[in-house]
Each structure stands twice: as C-alpha cells, then as structure tokens.
Amino acid sequence: MKAALFYGGPDIRVEQLDTPKPGPGEVLVRVRAAGICGSDLHGYRGARPAQLDQSLPRERRQNGHELAGEIAAVGAGVAGLVVGQRVGIEPEHLISCGACLECRRGETHLCPTRGLRHGERHSSHDFSEYDVCLASQINQLPDNVSYDAAPILDCYACAVHAARRAPVPPYATAVVIGTGAIGMNGGQVARATGAQRVVMVATRPGPLAVAREAGALDDGVAASEGDPVQAVLDLTGGNGAEVVYETVGGDAPTLQQAIRMARTGGTVCVLGMFTAPPEVDVMLAYRKELSIVWSNSYSRWNGRSEYDVALELLASGRVDARPLLTHHYPLDRIGDAVAAAADKRSSGAIKVLVHA
C-alpha cells in the first residue's frame, strides 16, 4: 500500500509499505478521506526534533488520526462489523485501559495509560491507503454523512466535550476565540446546544465569512480591525459573555483576552494547547469570580461517546461541515496538503483533506 512517511520537518515521502492485516478485535479500513489536524504539524513546524522522526522504523513514521473509509477486512472475534461498511474512526491514541479511576468514572481521555496497548504506544495512520483499527473505535456512518465530512468528527467531538465542560446557559452569549476547525466547530456546537448568540473572534475578516456560511456565528470580530476585547464588550452592552471558548493556544495572548471578555461570574473554557506559559491576570479573574476550565480532547457524556453525539449533530443537519472542508489533495501531494494546513493565512484553509 501507499503511505506518507514523515522523516522530520517538510521531508514527507509517499512510499510503499506492506498492507497490514487485522488481528483479533481489529478491523482493516480502506481510507477514503483523512483530515490534517494541528497536532500533525508539530514536526513540520520544528516543534519536534527531526532526529526523533529519523530514528523511527518506517512503519512508525506514519501520521494522522482523523479518518473515514470502508471496512476491507475484519479480524477474529469482531461482531457487528462487515466488509463494505462505511465508517468513521475514533483515534487510536484515545484508547484507554478501562480499569483505572478515570476510566471508571467515564473520563477515558484522562486515562494515565491512554494510547497504550500491551505496553506499547499506538496511534492511527490515516495518511495511507489502509489502516488497522480497534473494532471499539469504529463508528458506522449514516448514508447522509460523507467520507469527506466524517474526518472532522474528531474536531466536532472536541467541541461537544467543551460544551459539556462549559455549557452556555439559555438565552446567553458565547464567544469563540479562533477560527480554525476547532473554533468553527465550537461555534456551531454552541449554537446547536442552546447559545442564543455566538460571537467569533478571528485575526482577520476572511475566516469569519466562512464561519458565517457554516452557521458558526451571529457576530464576527476581526482583531486586525481593532481591539477584539473592546469589540466583544461593545457587542454585549459592556457586560461580556457568559462563556468564552479559547481555541488558539500556542504563544497567543488569547487566554488573557478571554478573561477580559468574560462577564462577571462567567466561564472561560480553554481548548487551545499553549506552547508557552500564558499571561493571566489572576486578580481580574478573581474579582470577576470566573470559572476557568480546561477541555482536553473528548470521551463520554452521560455514558455516551461524545464522538457519537457529534455524529448525531452532523447527521441531523444541526451542524454543517461542508463549508469548512476547504482544501482537498491526493495522497501523492501530501507535502502540498501539509503546507496548506500549516500556512492558513496564505492558503485560506480551514480543514485540509487528503484522499488515498
């Protein structure tokens, strides 16, 4: 099979590997569409040493975890799944032990051994023609959910988890800082789950037009056109928002902005992964008695998979992924696909898909 192998930085090569075979409890999936996540760009941008990739065996240089496809083969002991079924896949790095305190209370994403099987680290490989997945990670797709839309379910599930961690009260305003896939999905899910008004904050106007087409916002704020904090306060009568979702992370000043945008007694929910300790006005958060919560990936909501909740939102039409699927590339052009995802300001990309 063809697979993209990551050798460090922009050195990404499409090479031939043996097609894997599913073992007991596993399923072989013919990958039809794969999304590029921000975490896939760490090595490309130099956040992970190139020598780390160079030292890996070829099979371990694969990447990616947002995928959809059809079942090509099933391993021993797999029930309820058959060859030809259209499926979306929850990433292998979210598998959990099922026995620890975190797993027993349903917070499987916080499992201390998350992503380990038999003591070894496992991850999905979606930038390839085939991938072997645990049957427990397989979700059958309804006919009205396309292969292209299904990879972004991983992002929608993160937004569903954030909505559980920081629900928007009825008739309230939510602010979403950031217009990447997580931010866009966050705006859509906030509107679908009860927010009366969603304000999205972007660095520039372009992504706000996509967000409006996708039904992710009621009002948009472009930081390039003025102070985004003041703009949010002006839109909320000087009060601020009941809930502010921060989805940027990195070294951006967005956590501090979120604290200033939140109303007294409000909630700031942090989805972004910060690469440097963010500046935080602790006294302002104290005076406003803010709740600051963190949202890390996803797991279960009232005993139900948050991926499944996201799939229901997408299948029912309460959220629309189509405007967010901005760029499509064949596997042989994986380098161009990653470059577009890494420089969204130039490419205008929201979600980049790769097709094997």
Short mmCIF file of C-alpha atoms in Angstrom, two decimals, residues 55-339:
data_model
loop_
_atom_site.label_atom_id
_atom_site.label_comp_id
_atom_site.label_asym_id
_atom_site.label_seq_id
_atom_site.Cartn_x
_atom_site.Cartn_y
_atom_site.Cartn_z
CA SER A 55 15.21 7.22 14.39
CA LEU A 56 11.82 5.58 13.91
CA PRO A 57 11.30 2.44 11.83
CA ARG A 58 9.44 3.09 8.58
CA GLU A 59 6.10 1.82 9.87
CA ARG A 60 6.28 4.24 12.83
CA ARG A 61 6.84 7.31 10.64
CA GLN A 62 3.17 7.41 9.68
CA ASN A 63 0.91 10.16 10.98
CA GLY A 64 -2.67 11.38 11.19
CA HIS A 65 -5.75 10.43 13.20
CA GLU A 66 -8.81 11.98 11.50
CA LEU A 67 -10.09 9.40 9.05
CA ALA A 68 -13.03 7.72 7.40
CA GLY A 69 -13.31 4.84 4.98
CA GLU A 70 -14.81 1.44 4.41
CA ILE A 71 -14.13 -1.86 6.11
CA ALA A 72 -11.85 -4.04 3.99
CA ALA A 73 -11.39 -6.97 6.41
CA VAL A 74 -12.28 -7.93 9.98
CA GLY A 75 -10.22 -9.86 12.50
CA ALA A 76 -11.25 -12.75 14.70
CA GLY A 77 -13.85 -12.04 17.35
CA VAL A 78 -15.24 -8.90 15.73
CA ALA A 79 -19.04 -8.83 15.79
CA GLY A 80 -21.46 -6.41 14.15
CA LEU A 81 -18.99 -5.11 11.57
CA VAL A 82 -18.76 -6.41 8.00
CA VAL A 83 -16.70 -5.76 4.90
CA GLY A 84 -18.01 -2.80 2.90
CA GLN A 85 -19.47 -0.80 5.78
CA ARG A 86 -18.81 2.94 5.68
CA VAL A 87 -17.18 4.02 8.93
CA GLY A 88 -15.65 6.87 10.87
CA ILE A 89 -12.86 6.08 13.30
CA GLU A 90 -12.02 7.43 16.72
CA PRO A 91 -8.23 7.81 17.01
CA GLU A 92 -6.12 5.01 18.43
CA HIS A 93 -4.38 7.47 20.76
CA LEU A 94 -7.66 7.68 22.70
CA ILE A 95 -7.82 4.01 23.63
CA SER A 96 -7.84 3.54 27.41
CA CYS A 97 -7.32 0.80 29.97
CA GLY A 98 -10.95 0.70 31.13
CA ALA A 99 -9.94 -0.12 34.71
CA CYS A 100 -8.40 2.99 36.30
CA LEU A 101 -10.32 5.57 38.34
CA GLU A 102 -10.57 7.93 35.39
CA CYS A 103 -11.93 5.23 33.09
CA ARG A 104 -14.43 4.02 35.68
CA ARG A 105 -15.90 7.49 36.01
CA GLY A 106 -16.20 7.78 32.21
CA GLU A 107 -13.28 10.18 31.68
CA THR A 108 -11.40 7.77 29.44
CA HIS A 109 -9.47 10.59 27.76
CA LEU A 110 -7.71 11.19 31.09
CA CYS A 111 -6.54 7.58 31.45
CA PRO A 112 -2.89 7.55 32.64
CA THR A 113 -2.09 4.89 30.04
CA ARG A 114 -4.13 6.43 27.22
CA GLY A 115 -2.93 5.27 23.83
CA LEU A 116 -1.09 2.21 25.15
CA ARG A 117 -1.81 -1.38 24.08
CA HIS A 118 0.17 -4.14 25.73
CA GLY A 119 2.61 -1.52 26.97
CA GLU A 120 3.30 -0.05 23.51
CA ARG A 121 2.21 3.32 22.15
CA HIS A 122 -0.41 3.06 19.41
CA SER A 123 -1.69 5.70 17.04
CA SER A 124 -3.79 5.92 13.90
CA HIS A 125 -2.22 6.14 10.44
CA ASP A 126 -4.66 7.93 8.20
CA PHE A 127 -2.30 9.24 5.50
CA SER A 128 -2.19 5.84 3.84
CA GLU A 129 -4.37 3.59 1.75
CA TYR A 130 -5.17 1.28 4.67
CA ASP A 131 -5.12 1.40 8.45
CA VAL A 132 -5.78 -1.23 11.12
CA CYS A 133 -8.11 -0.01 13.85
CA LEU A 134 -9.55 -1.50 17.02
CA ALA A 135 -13.16 -2.51 16.47
CA SER A 136 -14.07 -0.46 19.56
CA GLN A 137 -13.00 2.70 17.69
CA ILE A 138 -15.26 2.07 14.69
CA ASN A 139 -18.49 4.03 14.13
CA GLN A 140 -20.82 3.20 11.26
CA LEU A 141 -21.70 6.25 9.15
CA PRO A 142 -25.26 7.07 8.13
CA ASP A 143 -25.79 7.38 4.38
CA ASN A 144 -26.08 11.17 4.61
CA VAL A 145 -22.64 11.62 6.22
CA SER A 146 -20.00 11.63 3.51
CA TYR A 147 -16.47 10.30 3.65
CA ASP A 148 -15.26 13.90 3.36
CA ALA A 149 -17.32 15.12 6.32
CA ALA A 150 -16.57 12.23 8.66
CA PRO A 151 -12.88 13.01 9.41
CA ILE A 152 -13.85 16.32 11.02
CA LEU A 153 -15.99 14.43 13.55
CA ASP A 154 -12.89 14.27 15.75
CA CYS A 155 -12.93 18.09 15.93
CA TYR A 156 -16.69 18.16 16.48
CA ALA A 157 -16.29 15.71 19.37
CA CYS A 158 -13.76 18.08 20.96
CA ALA A 159 -16.33 20.86 20.63
CA VAL A 160 -19.02 18.65 22.17
CA HIS A 161 -16.70 17.95 25.11
CA ALA A 162 -16.12 21.68 25.57
CA ALA A 163 -19.87 22.29 25.53
CA ARG A 164 -20.19 19.75 28.34
CA ARG A 165 -17.32 21.26 30.31
CA ALA A 166 -18.66 24.80 29.86
CA PRO A 167 -22.33 24.76 28.85
CA VAL A 168 -23.84 28.00 27.62
CA PRO A 169 -26.89 28.99 29.69
CA PRO A 170 -30.19 29.52 27.83
CA TYR A 171 -30.51 32.91 26.11
CA ALA A 172 -26.82 33.60 26.78
CA THR A 173 -23.91 34.76 24.63
CA ALA A 174 -20.83 32.67 23.89
CA VAL A 175 -17.57 33.94 22.44
CA VAL A 176 -15.23 31.69 20.47
CA ILE A 177 -11.66 32.92 20.05
CA GLY A 178 -10.07 31.34 17.00
CA THR A 179 -11.38 30.27 13.61
CA GLY A 180 -9.52 27.03 12.95
CA ALA A 181 -11.51 23.82 12.68
CA ILE A 182 -11.89 23.51 16.46
CA GLY A 183 -13.08 27.11 16.74
CA MET A 184 -15.51 26.78 13.83
CA ASN A 185 -16.90 23.54 15.24
CA GLY A 186 -17.10 25.14 18.67
CA GLY A 187 -19.24 27.96 17.32
CA GLN A 188 -21.53 25.54 15.51
CA VAL A 189 -21.94 23.27 18.52
CA ALA A 190 -22.55 26.21 20.87
CA ARG A 191 -25.37 27.41 18.63
CA ALA A 192 -26.75 23.88 18.25
CA THR A 193 -26.79 23.29 22.01
CA GLY A 194 -28.54 26.43 23.15
CA ALA A 195 -26.47 29.60 22.85
CA GLN A 196 -28.68 32.49 21.83
CA ARG A 197 -25.76 34.34 20.30
CA VAL A 198 -22.25 33.33 19.25
CA VAL A 199 -19.51 35.86 18.64
CA MET A 200 -16.40 34.58 16.86
CA VAL A 201 -13.05 36.34 17.12
CA ALA A 202 -10.52 35.98 14.29
CA THR A 203 -7.23 37.64 13.46
CA ARG A 204 -8.62 38.81 10.09
CA PRO A 205 -12.00 39.04 8.31
CA GLY A 206 -11.55 36.15 5.83
CA PRO A 207 -12.30 33.20 8.12
CA LEU A 208 -15.32 35.00 9.56
CA ALA A 209 -17.02 34.80 6.16
CA VAL A 210 -16.54 31.02 6.18
CA ALA A 211 -17.83 30.87 9.76
CA ARG A 212 -20.94 32.78 8.77
CA GLU A 213 -21.57 30.45 5.82
CA ALA A 214 -21.14 27.48 8.17
CA GLY A 215 -23.62 28.85 10.70
CA ALA A 216 -20.92 29.15 13.35
CA LEU A 217 -21.53 32.76 14.36
CA ASP A 218 -24.03 35.53 14.78
CA ASP A 219 -21.40 38.27 15.01
CA GLY A 220 -17.76 38.35 13.97
CA VAL A 221 -14.81 40.33 15.32
CA ALA A 222 -11.55 40.73 13.38
CA ALA A 223 -8.59 41.64 15.59
CA SER A 224 -6.93 43.28 12.58
CA GLU A 225 -9.63 45.95 12.67
CA GLY A 226 -9.35 46.95 16.32
CA ASP A 227 -9.19 45.77 19.92
CA PRO A 228 -11.13 42.46 19.99
CA VAL A 229 -11.83 42.74 23.72
CA GLN A 230 -13.47 46.13 23.34
CA ALA A 231 -15.43 44.87 20.33
CA VAL A 232 -16.86 41.98 22.37
CA LEU A 233 -17.73 44.30 25.24
CA ASP A 234 -19.46 46.66 22.81
CA LEU A 235 -21.48 43.76 21.36
CA THR A 236 -22.58 42.67 24.84
CA GLY A 237 -23.57 46.05 26.24
CA GLY A 238 -20.35 46.27 28.23
CA ASN A 239 -21.13 43.10 30.18
CA GLY A 240 -19.02 40.49 28.42
CA ALA A 241 -20.04 36.94 27.52
CA GLU A 242 -21.33 34.20 29.79
CA VAL A 243 -18.91 31.69 28.24
CA VAL A 244 -15.69 32.30 26.31
CA TYR A 245 -14.04 29.39 24.46
CA GLU A 246 -10.32 29.86 23.79
CA THR A 247 -9.22 27.63 20.87
CA VAL A 248 -5.91 29.16 19.77
CA GLY A 249 -3.20 28.26 22.29
CA GLY A 250 0.41 28.43 21.12
CA ASP A 251 2.04 31.63 22.32
CA ALA A 252 -1.00 33.82 21.63
CA PRO A 253 -2.34 36.32 24.22
CA THR A 254 -5.79 34.81 23.90
CA LEU A 255 -6.27 33.46 27.44
CA GLN A 256 -5.82 36.96 28.82
CA GLN A 257 -8.25 38.26 26.20
CA ALA A 258 -10.76 35.59 27.17
CA ILE A 259 -10.61 36.64 30.82
CA ARG A 260 -11.27 40.23 29.83
CA MET A 261 -14.13 39.23 27.50
CA ALA A 262 -15.96 37.12 30.09
CA ARG A 263 -18.69 38.69 32.16
CA THR A 264 -18.63 38.71 35.96
CA GLY A 265 -19.38 35.20 37.18
CA GLY A 266 -18.79 33.79 33.71
CA THR A 267 -16.74 30.88 32.42
CA VAL A 268 -13.59 30.67 30.33
CA CYS A 269 -13.04 27.29 28.65
CA VAL A 270 -9.55 26.62 27.30
CA LEU A 271 -9.25 24.22 24.36
CA GLY A 272 -6.04 25.65 22.89
CA MET A 273 -2.70 23.97 23.63
CA PHE A 274 -0.24 26.59 24.83
CA THR A 275 3.43 26.17 23.96
CA ALA A 276 4.50 28.81 26.49
CA PRO A 277 3.02 29.77 29.88
CA PRO A 278 0.21 32.21 29.02
CA GLU A 279 -0.16 35.58 30.66
CA VAL A 280 -3.07 35.55 33.10
CA ASP A 281 -4.43 38.50 35.10
CA VAL A 282 -5.19 36.47 38.21
CA MET A 283 -6.59 39.44 40.11
CA LEU A 284 -9.04 40.27 37.32
CA ALA A 285 -10.21 36.65 37.19
CA TYR A 286 -10.51 36.72 40.99
CA ARG A 287 -12.50 39.96 41.08
CA LYS A 288 -14.85 38.68 38.38
CA GLU A 289 -15.07 35.28 40.13
CA LEU A 290 -14.58 33.49 36.83
CA SER A 291 -14.63 29.75 36.39
CA ILE A 292 -11.66 28.75 34.23
CA VAL A 293 -12.00 25.20 32.94
CA TRP A 294 -9.85 23.16 30.59
CA SER A 295 -11.12 20.97 27.79
CA ASN A 296 -8.78 18.18 26.65
CA SER A 297 -9.93 16.05 23.71
CA TYR A 298 -13.16 14.10 24.40
CA SER A 299 -14.60 10.98 26.00
CA ARG A 300 -18.18 10.30 27.11
CA TRP A 301 -21.19 12.44 28.01
CA ASN A 302 -23.70 10.81 30.38
CA GLY A 303 -22.33 7.42 29.38
CA ARG A 304 -22.47 8.14 25.66
CA SER A 305 -19.49 8.61 23.37
CA GLU A 306 -19.02 12.30 22.56
CA TYR A 307 -17.93 11.20 19.09
CA ASP A 308 -21.37 9.62 18.74
CA VAL A 309 -23.02 12.84 19.94
CA ALA A 310 -21.04 14.73 17.31
CA LEU A 311 -22.06 12.22 14.64
CA GLU A 312 -25.72 12.71 15.55
CA LEU A 313 -25.36 16.51 15.29
CA LEU A 314 -23.79 16.15 11.85
CA ALA A 315 -26.23 13.53 10.56
CA SER A 316 -29.24 15.53 11.75
CA GLY A 317 -28.08 18.69 9.99
CA ARG A 318 -27.75 20.69 13.20
CA VAL A 319 -24.15 21.35 12.19
CA ASP A 320 -22.85 21.61 8.62
CA ALA A 321 -19.28 20.55 7.88
CA ARG A 322 -19.29 21.29 4.15
CA PRO A 323 -18.18 24.95 4.22
CA LEU A 324 -15.24 24.00 6.44
CA LEU A 325 -13.79 21.39 4.06
CA THR A 326 -11.85 23.93 2.07
CA HIS A 327 -8.91 22.02 0.56
CA HIS A 328 -8.57 18.55 -0.99
CA TYR A 329 -5.37 16.79 -2.09
CA PRO A 330 -4.46 13.29 -3.32
CA LEU A 331 -2.08 11.31 -1.12
CA ASP A 332 0.73 11.82 -3.64
CA ARG A 333 0.57 15.56 -2.84
CA ILE A 334 0.68 15.17 0.94
CA GLY A 335 3.52 17.71 1.11
CA ASP A 336 1.36 20.38 -0.52
CA ALA A 337 -1.53 19.45 1.75
CA VAL A 338 0.54 19.85 4.92
CA ALA A 339 1.99 23.14 3.65
#
